[in-house]
Amino acid sequence: MEGKKEFAEEERRCHFCQIRAFAIAQKPHCYTLAITNDVDDEWISLDFRFIEKCVLGQGVKESLAPHGYRVGCECKRDEDCATQCLCLDDLDPDNIINPKYKNAYYTAGERKGLLRYEILELSSDEIYECSDLCGCSMDCPNRVVGRGRKFNIEIFKTKDGRGFGVRAREDIRKGQFIDRYVGEIITPEEANRRRDTAKYRKDLYLFALDKFNHSQSDEQRFRGEPYEVDGEFMAGPTRFINHSCQPNLRVMAVVTDRANKHLHELCFFALEDIPRFTELTFDYVAGTSTAGDNATVAKEAKERQAKGEFTQKCLCGAKKCRGFLW
């Protein structure tokens, strides 16, 4: 079928063809993505497209940085990237939890490549990594996200009405990088248009790239509304990760191109050791004003119900479930 014009549209919509391309791109180390359903006959819509990296939507500028500003480090040895790397210069010294370590990851021992526990559990700051602009190799200790997912993953149909979910086919360690959240990067105007026309809560799939945007920012390019990533119609496997009020993953902003922070990565890391075939989850409302406040979430949801507005009951089943997503 591959390559024949009469099957071009079918091949374009084929999830197997899209996923197979991931494995080809990852050679020689191929980590699989499987889709299984042992519950019913529902499958992922053929209108959905699997992608490996973000796609820029109409009106999105790839670079907002001045010409010639995109530079990487010139570390001659990979180990230098752990302490004196140019890529770490944008870290706020006042927010570094442990002054002994600028690098976000353990660089030696059995935890090598895992996110440092103090950053995983206490920090809300962004992570800076080396990139293709740098002189270091792919073995650099500051290229964890850059090396990609390192385990086999499965999208599976849940048995309790929560649709599809995601689990790993291998044990995952606390602090391990899981994968990126990718989708179509769209302008704030387009994001609001899609919210207004959606039949249900559109924010389920929208992630704002707002780590650096602030009305009082020193840089003009960060004073406006941020771009957003929409994973509803095209995305990677993390788009199917379900919510939990007691999640085993968290999302962190990772910068691989300091000149274009407005297009930073959204990356999942494990909050705990996760046995294989355990469902992966994150908190959909983490970072909001009501995150962790069960009473407030329930009160606001009931107020919206009384007004006839849409509310979403939470089905995560956690011991400390808030009862509602929104």
GROMACS .gro file of C-alpha atoms in nm:
model
  326
    1MET     CA    1   0.000   0.000   0.000
    2GLU     CA    2   0.281   0.240   0.090
    3GLY     CA    3   0.371   0.480  -0.188
    4LYS     CA    4   0.075   0.403  -0.416
    5LYS     CA    5  -0.127   0.713  -0.510
    6GLU     CA    6  -0.464   0.538  -0.486
    7PHE     CA    7  -0.396   0.463  -0.119
    8ALA     CA    8  -0.242   0.799  -0.029
    9GLU     CA    9  -0.541   0.927   0.171
   10GLU     CA   10  -0.586   0.597   0.353
   11GLU     CA   11  -0.217   0.590   0.439
   12ARG     CA   12  -0.232   0.949   0.562
   13ARG     CA   13  -0.512   0.860   0.805
   14CYS     CA   14  -0.362   0.527   0.912
   15HIS     CA   15  -0.252   0.536   1.278
   16PHE     CA   16  -0.020   0.239   1.227
   17CYS     CA   17   0.162   0.426   0.949
   18GLN     CA   18   0.196   0.735   1.169
   19ILE     CA   19   0.325   0.537   1.469
   20ARG     CA   20   0.562   0.332   1.253
   21ALA     CA   21   0.726   0.657   1.144
   22PHE     CA   22   0.813   0.724   1.510
   23ALA     CA   23   1.013   0.402   1.530
   24ILE     CA   24   1.193   0.475   1.204
   25ALA     CA   25   1.292   0.820   1.331
   26GLN     CA   26   1.426   0.673   1.659
   27LYS     CA   27   1.660   0.418   1.500
   28PRO     CA   28   1.874   0.244   1.608
   29HIS     CA   29   1.693   0.251   1.947
   30CYS     CA   30   1.323   0.203   1.879
   31TYR     CA   31   1.081   0.235   2.170
   32THR     CA   32   0.738   0.117   2.069
   33LEU     CA   33   0.393   0.275   2.098
   34ALA     CA   34   0.103   0.027   2.104
   35ILE     CA   35  -0.275   0.084   2.104
   36THR     CA   36  -0.493  -0.181   2.269
   37ASN     CA   37  -0.862  -0.223   2.352
   38ASP     CA   38  -0.981  -0.527   2.546
   39VAL     CA   39  -1.304  -0.356   2.658
   40ASP     CA   40  -1.520  -0.271   2.355
   41ASP     CA   41  -1.509  -0.189   1.984
   42GLU     CA   42  -1.421   0.181   2.016
   43TRP     CA   43  -1.102   0.301   1.851
   44ILE     CA   44  -0.929   0.634   1.817
   45SER     CA   45  -1.090   0.844   1.546
   46LEU     CA   46  -0.922   0.830   1.206
   47ASP     CA   47  -0.952   1.210   1.198
   48PHE     CA   48  -0.692   1.219   1.477
   49ARG     CA   49  -0.328   1.226   1.363
   50PHE     CA   50  -0.028   1.104   1.561
   51ILE     CA   51   0.268   1.342   1.539
   52GLU     CA   52   0.617   1.327   1.688
   53LYS     CA   53   0.679   1.699   1.732
   54CYS     CA   54   0.471   2.014   1.746
   55VAL     CA   55   0.323   2.161   1.429
   56LEU     CA   56   0.311   2.539   1.393
   57GLY     CA   57  -0.037   2.668   1.317
   58GLN     CA   58  -0.130   2.967   1.104
   59GLY     CA   59   0.011   3.294   1.237
   60VAL     CA   60   0.261   3.132   1.476
   61LYS     CA   61   0.613   3.274   1.445
   62GLU     CA   62   0.887   3.017   1.489
   63SER     CA   63   1.139   3.275   1.605
   64LEU     CA   64   1.080   3.595   1.799
   65ALA     CA   65   1.448   3.642   1.879
   66PRO     CA   66   1.674   3.898   1.709
   67HIS     CA   67   1.877   3.765   1.416
   68GLY     CA   68   2.194   3.587   1.528
   69TYR     CA   69   2.078   3.545   1.888
   70ARG     CA   70   2.032   3.169   1.866
   71VAL     CA   71   2.349   3.019   2.014
   72GLY     CA   72   2.441   2.703   2.202
   73CYS     CA   73   2.714   2.614   2.445
   74GLU     CA   74   3.075   2.554   2.343
   75CYS     CA   75   3.153   2.294   2.608
   76LYS     CA   76   3.445   2.082   2.485
   77ARG     CA   77   3.364   1.800   2.727
   78ASP     CA   78   3.018   1.665   2.795
   79GLU     CA   79   3.080   1.669   3.170
   80ASP     CA   80   3.131   2.048   3.158
   81CYS     CA   81   2.762   2.086   3.073
   82ALA     CA   82   2.673   1.976   3.427
   83THR     CA   83   2.824   2.282   3.595
   84GLN     CA   84   2.952   2.561   3.371
   85CYS     CA   85   2.735   2.537   3.061
   86LEU     CA   86   2.617   2.848   2.876
   87CYS     CA   87   2.274   2.683   2.845
   88LEU     CA   88   2.230   2.716   3.223
   89ASP     CA   89   2.306   3.089   3.236
   90ASP     CA   90   1.940   3.191   3.226
   91LEU     CA   91   1.867   3.018   3.556
   92ASP     CA   92   1.760   3.263   3.827
   93PRO     CA   93   2.031   3.231   4.095
   94ASP     CA   94   1.781   3.327   4.364
   95ASN     CA   95   1.565   3.024   4.275
   96ILE     CA   96   1.835   2.758   4.264
   97ILE     CA   97   1.741   2.522   4.547
   98ASN     CA   98   2.082   2.361   4.584
   99PRO     CA   99   2.368   2.601   4.489
  100LYS     CA  100   2.601   2.304   4.441
  101TYR     CA  101   2.406   2.191   4.134
  102LYS     CA  102   2.290   2.404   3.842
  103ASN     CA  103   2.207   2.105   3.624
  104ALA     CA  104   1.852   1.971   3.667
  105TYR     CA  105   1.952   1.605   3.644
  106TYR     CA  106   2.168   1.365   3.839
  107THR     CA  107   2.490   1.328   3.641
  108ALA     CA  108   2.645   1.017   3.799
  109GLY     CA  109   2.560   0.706   3.996
  110GLU     CA  110   2.246   0.493   3.980
  111ARG     CA  111   2.021   0.800   3.945
  112LYS     CA  112   2.206   0.936   3.641
  113GLY     CA  113   1.962   1.097   3.399
  114LEU     CA  114   1.680   1.130   3.653
  115LEU     CA  115   1.542   1.468   3.755
  116ARG     CA  116   1.685   1.582   4.087
  117TYR     CA  117   1.433   1.518   4.364
  118GLU     CA  118   1.446   1.875   4.498
  119ILE     CA  119   1.349   2.008   4.154
  120LEU     CA  120   1.086   1.741   4.097
  121GLU     CA  121   0.915   1.802   4.430
  122LEU     CA  122   0.983   2.166   4.514
  123SER     CA  123   1.062   2.370   4.204
  124SER     CA  124   0.822   2.547   3.971
  125ASP     CA  125   1.103   2.686   3.756
  126GLU     CA  126   1.182   2.587   3.400
  127ILE     CA  127   1.455   2.338   3.306
  128TYR     CA  128   1.728   2.433   3.059
  129GLU     CA  129   1.881   2.173   2.828
  130CYS     CA  130   2.147   2.165   2.560
  131SER     CA  131   2.036   2.132   2.197
  132ASP     CA  132   2.153   2.080   1.841
  133LEU     CA  133   2.297   2.432   1.858
  134CYS     CA  134   2.553   2.314   2.115
  135GLY     CA  135   2.900   2.171   2.078
  136CYS     CA  136   2.842   1.882   2.319
  137SER     CA  137   2.736   1.532   2.212
  138MET     CA  138   2.404   1.353   2.254
  139ASP     CA  139   2.557   1.182   2.560
  140CYS     CA  140   2.574   1.518   2.739
  141PRO     CA  141   2.418   1.493   3.090
  142ASN     CA  142   2.209   1.797   3.006
  143ARG     CA  143   2.021   1.629   2.716
  144VAL     CA  144   1.757   1.411   2.880
  145VAL     CA  145   1.446   1.539   2.702
  146GLY     CA  146   1.657   1.580   2.390
  147ARG     CA  147   1.723   1.205   2.381
  148GLY     CA  148   1.351   1.127   2.389
  149ARG     CA  149   1.137   0.862   2.558
  150LYS     CA  150   1.333   0.556   2.671
  151PHE     CA  151   1.067   0.292   2.729
  152ASN     CA  152   0.781   0.119   2.549
  153ILE     CA  153   0.442   0.279   2.598
  154GLU     CA  154   0.081   0.171   2.547
  155ILE     CA  155  -0.245   0.357   2.486
  156PHE     CA  156  -0.520   0.135   2.628
  157LYS     CA  157  -0.897   0.151   2.680
  158THR     CA  158  -0.990   0.193   3.047
  159LYS     CA  159  -1.266  -0.020   3.200
  160ASP     CA  160  -1.431   0.252   3.409
  161GLY     CA  161  -1.560   0.496   3.148
  162ARG     CA  162  -1.258   0.728   3.131
  163GLY     CA  163  -1.187   0.654   2.766
  164PHE     CA  164  -0.832   0.573   2.663
  165GLY     CA  165  -0.540   0.599   2.902
  166VAL     CA  166  -0.164   0.551   2.893
  167ARG     CA  167   0.068   0.308   3.069
  168ALA     CA  168   0.428   0.195   3.035
  169ARG     CA  169   0.526  -0.160   2.958
  170GLU     CA  170   0.833  -0.124   3.177
  171ASP     CA  171   0.901  -0.003   3.531
  172ILE     CA  172   0.952   0.372   3.559
  173ARG     CA  173   1.175   0.538   3.816
  174LYS     CA  174   1.100   0.849   4.018
  175GLY     CA  175   1.231   1.152   3.830
  176GLN     CA  176   1.240   0.973   3.494
  177PHE     CA  177   1.146   1.168   3.183
  178ILE     CA  178   0.828   1.027   3.029
  179ASP     CA  179   0.759   1.217   2.708
  180ARG     CA  180   0.661   1.556   2.566
  181TYR     CA  181   0.313   1.696   2.515
  182VAL     CA  182   0.296   1.784   2.147
  183GLY     CA  183   0.022   1.917   1.924
  184GLU     CA  184  -0.060   2.212   1.703
  185ILE     CA  185   0.081   2.539   1.835
  186ILE     CA  186  -0.180   2.810   1.777
  187THR     CA  187  -0.218   3.181   1.844
  188PRO     CA  188  -0.414   3.301   2.150
  189GLU     CA  189  -0.684   3.434   1.917
  190GLU     CA  190  -0.725   3.094   1.753
  191ALA     CA  191  -0.725   2.922   2.094
  192ASN     CA  192  -1.011   3.143   2.214
  193ARG     CA  193  -1.202   3.084   1.889
  194ARG     CA  194  -1.173   2.708   1.938
  195ARG     CA  195  -1.287   2.741   2.299
  196ASP     CA  196  -1.594   2.937   2.192
  197THR     CA  197  -1.695   2.686   1.923
  198ALA     CA  198  -1.618   2.365   2.115
  199LYS     CA  199  -1.907   2.139   2.217
  200TYR     CA  200  -1.739   2.059   2.548
  201ARG     CA  201  -1.462   2.206   2.759
  202LYS     CA  202  -1.182   2.271   2.510
  203ASP     CA  203  -0.920   2.329   2.782
  204LEU     CA  204  -0.900   1.952   2.819
  205TYR     CA  205  -0.650   1.953   2.531
  206LEU     CA  206  -0.506   2.307   2.543
  207PHE     CA  207  -0.178   2.388   2.716
  208ALA     CA  208  -0.069   2.752   2.733
  209LEU     CA  209   0.300   2.815   2.668
  210ASP     CA  210   0.292   3.084   2.934
  211LYS     CA  211   0.601   3.011   3.142
  212PHE     CA  212   0.766   3.338   3.043
  213ASN     CA  213   0.471   3.559   2.950
  214HIS     CA  214   0.401   3.843   3.187
  215SER     CA  215   0.264   4.193   3.132
  216GLN     CA  216   0.561   4.338   3.322
  217SER     CA  217   0.827   4.130   3.146
  218ASP     CA  218   1.157   4.302   3.065
  219GLU     CA  219   1.129   4.159   2.714
  220GLN     CA  220   0.863   4.302   2.485
  221ARG     CA  221   0.807   3.964   2.315
  222PHE     CA  222   0.682   3.810   2.641
  223ARG     CA  223   0.430   4.081   2.735
  224GLY     CA  224   0.143   3.956   2.520
  225GLU     CA  225  -0.080   3.651   2.544
  226PRO     CA  226   0.107   3.321   2.493
  227TYR     CA  227   0.074   3.065   2.219
  228GLU     CA  228  -0.110   2.745   2.313
  229VAL     CA  229  -0.064   2.379   2.222
  230ASP     CA  230  -0.382   2.207   2.102
  231GLY     CA  231  -0.360   1.828   2.117
  232GLU     CA  232  -0.720   1.747   2.028
  233PHE     CA  233  -0.675   1.674   1.658
  234MET     CA  234  -0.304   1.595   1.635
  235ALA     CA  235  -0.070   1.493   1.916
  236GLY     CA  236   0.155   1.224   2.059
  237PRO     CA  237   0.066   0.949   2.309
  238THR     CA  238   0.071   1.183   2.612
  239ARG     CA  239  -0.249   1.342   2.480
  240PHE     CA  240  -0.430   1.033   2.615
  241ILE     CA  241  -0.294   1.056   2.971
  242ASN     CA  242  -0.588   1.080   3.211
  243HIS     CA  243  -0.638   1.307   3.510
  244SER     CA  244  -0.591   1.209   3.873
  245CYS     CA  245  -0.627   1.418   4.187
  246GLN     CA  246  -0.329   1.216   4.317
  247PRO     CA  247  -0.116   1.186   4.003
  248ASN     CA  248   0.208   0.998   3.945
  249LEU     CA  249   0.337   1.250   3.687
  250ARG     CA  250   0.393   1.624   3.674
  251VAL     CA  251   0.440   1.860   3.381
  252MET     CA  252   0.744   2.088   3.364
  253ALA     CA  253   0.859   2.351   3.116
  254VAL     CA  254   1.184   2.260   2.941
  255VAL     CA  255   1.382   2.508   2.730
  256THR     CA  256   1.605   2.371   2.456
  257ASP     CA  257   1.637   2.697   2.261
  258ARG     CA  258   1.698   2.992   2.493
  259ALA     CA  259   1.639   3.242   2.213
  260ASN     CA  260   1.288   3.108   2.153
  261LYS     CA  261   1.152   3.042   2.500
  262HIS     CA  262   0.800   3.116   2.376
  263LEU     CA  263   0.808   2.769   2.215
  264HIS     CA  264   0.934   2.582   2.520
  265GLU     CA  265   0.865   2.211   2.566
  266LEU     CA  266   0.597   2.070   2.797
  267CYS     CA  267   0.741   1.754   2.952
  268PHE     CA  268   0.615   1.483   3.185
  269PHE     CA  269   0.829   1.345   3.468
  270ALA     CA  270   0.751   1.064   3.713
  271LEU     CA  271   0.670   1.177   4.068
  272GLU     CA  272   0.731   0.830   4.207
  273ASP     CA  273   0.846   0.483   4.112
  274ILE     CA  274   0.576   0.344   3.881
  275PRO     CA  275   0.546  -0.034   3.825
  276ARG     CA  276   0.492  -0.143   3.467
  277PHE     CA  277   0.131  -0.148   3.340
  278THR     CA  278   0.030   0.110   3.603
  279GLU     CA  279  -0.174   0.388   3.444
  280LEU     CA  280   0.010   0.719   3.405
  281THR     CA  281  -0.179   1.025   3.528
  282PHE     CA  282  -0.132   1.396   3.590
  283ASP     CA  283  -0.341   1.667   3.757
  284TYR     CA  284  -0.537   1.857   3.492
  285VAL     CA  285  -0.590   2.154   3.723
  286ALA     CA  286  -0.237   2.172   3.869
  287GLY     CA  287  -0.116   2.530   3.873
  288THR     CA  288  -0.465   2.681   3.893
  289SER     CA  289  -0.591   2.879   4.191
  290THR     CA  290  -0.804   2.588   4.312
  291ALA     CA  291  -0.555   2.304   4.260
  292GLY     CA  292  -0.545   2.088   4.572
  293ASP     CA  293  -0.838   2.273   4.729
  294ASN     CA  294  -1.110   2.007   4.724
  295ALA     CA  295  -1.373   2.219   4.899
  296THR     CA  296  -1.331   2.512   4.659
  297VAL     CA  297  -1.346   2.290   4.349
  298ALA     CA  298  -1.667   2.122   4.470
  299LYS     CA  299  -1.828   2.455   4.569
  300GLU     CA  300  -1.752   2.621   4.235
  301ALA     CA  301  -1.876   2.315   4.043
  302LYS     CA  302  -2.207   2.314   4.231
  303GLU     CA  303  -2.250   2.686   4.167
  304ARG     CA  304  -2.202   2.627   3.793
  305GLN     CA  305  -2.449   2.337   3.804
  306ALA     CA  306  -2.708   2.565   3.963
  307LYS     CA  307  -2.660   2.810   3.675
  308GLY     CA  308  -2.700   2.533   3.420
  309GLU     CA  309  -2.335   2.554   3.317
  310PHE     CA  310  -2.119   2.257   3.224
  311THR     CA  311  -1.938   2.071   3.501
  312GLN     CA  312  -1.720   1.762   3.479
  313LYS     CA  313  -1.740   1.500   3.750
  314CYS     CA  314  -1.403   1.345   3.835
  315LEU     CA  315  -1.373   0.969   3.786
  316CYS     CA  316  -1.010   0.928   3.895
  317GLY     CA  317  -1.098   0.715   4.199
  318ALA     CA  318  -0.817   0.858   4.413
  319LYS     CA  319  -0.857   0.854   4.792
  320LYS     CA  320  -0.837   1.234   4.795
  321CYS     CA  321  -1.046   1.292   4.482
  322ARG     CA  322  -1.189   1.646   4.459
  323GLY     CA  323  -1.514   1.514   4.315
  324PHE     CA  324  -1.508   1.746   4.014
  325LEU     CA  325  -1.253   1.840   3.751
  326TRP     CA  326  -1.426   2.177   3.698
   0.00000   0.00000   0.00000
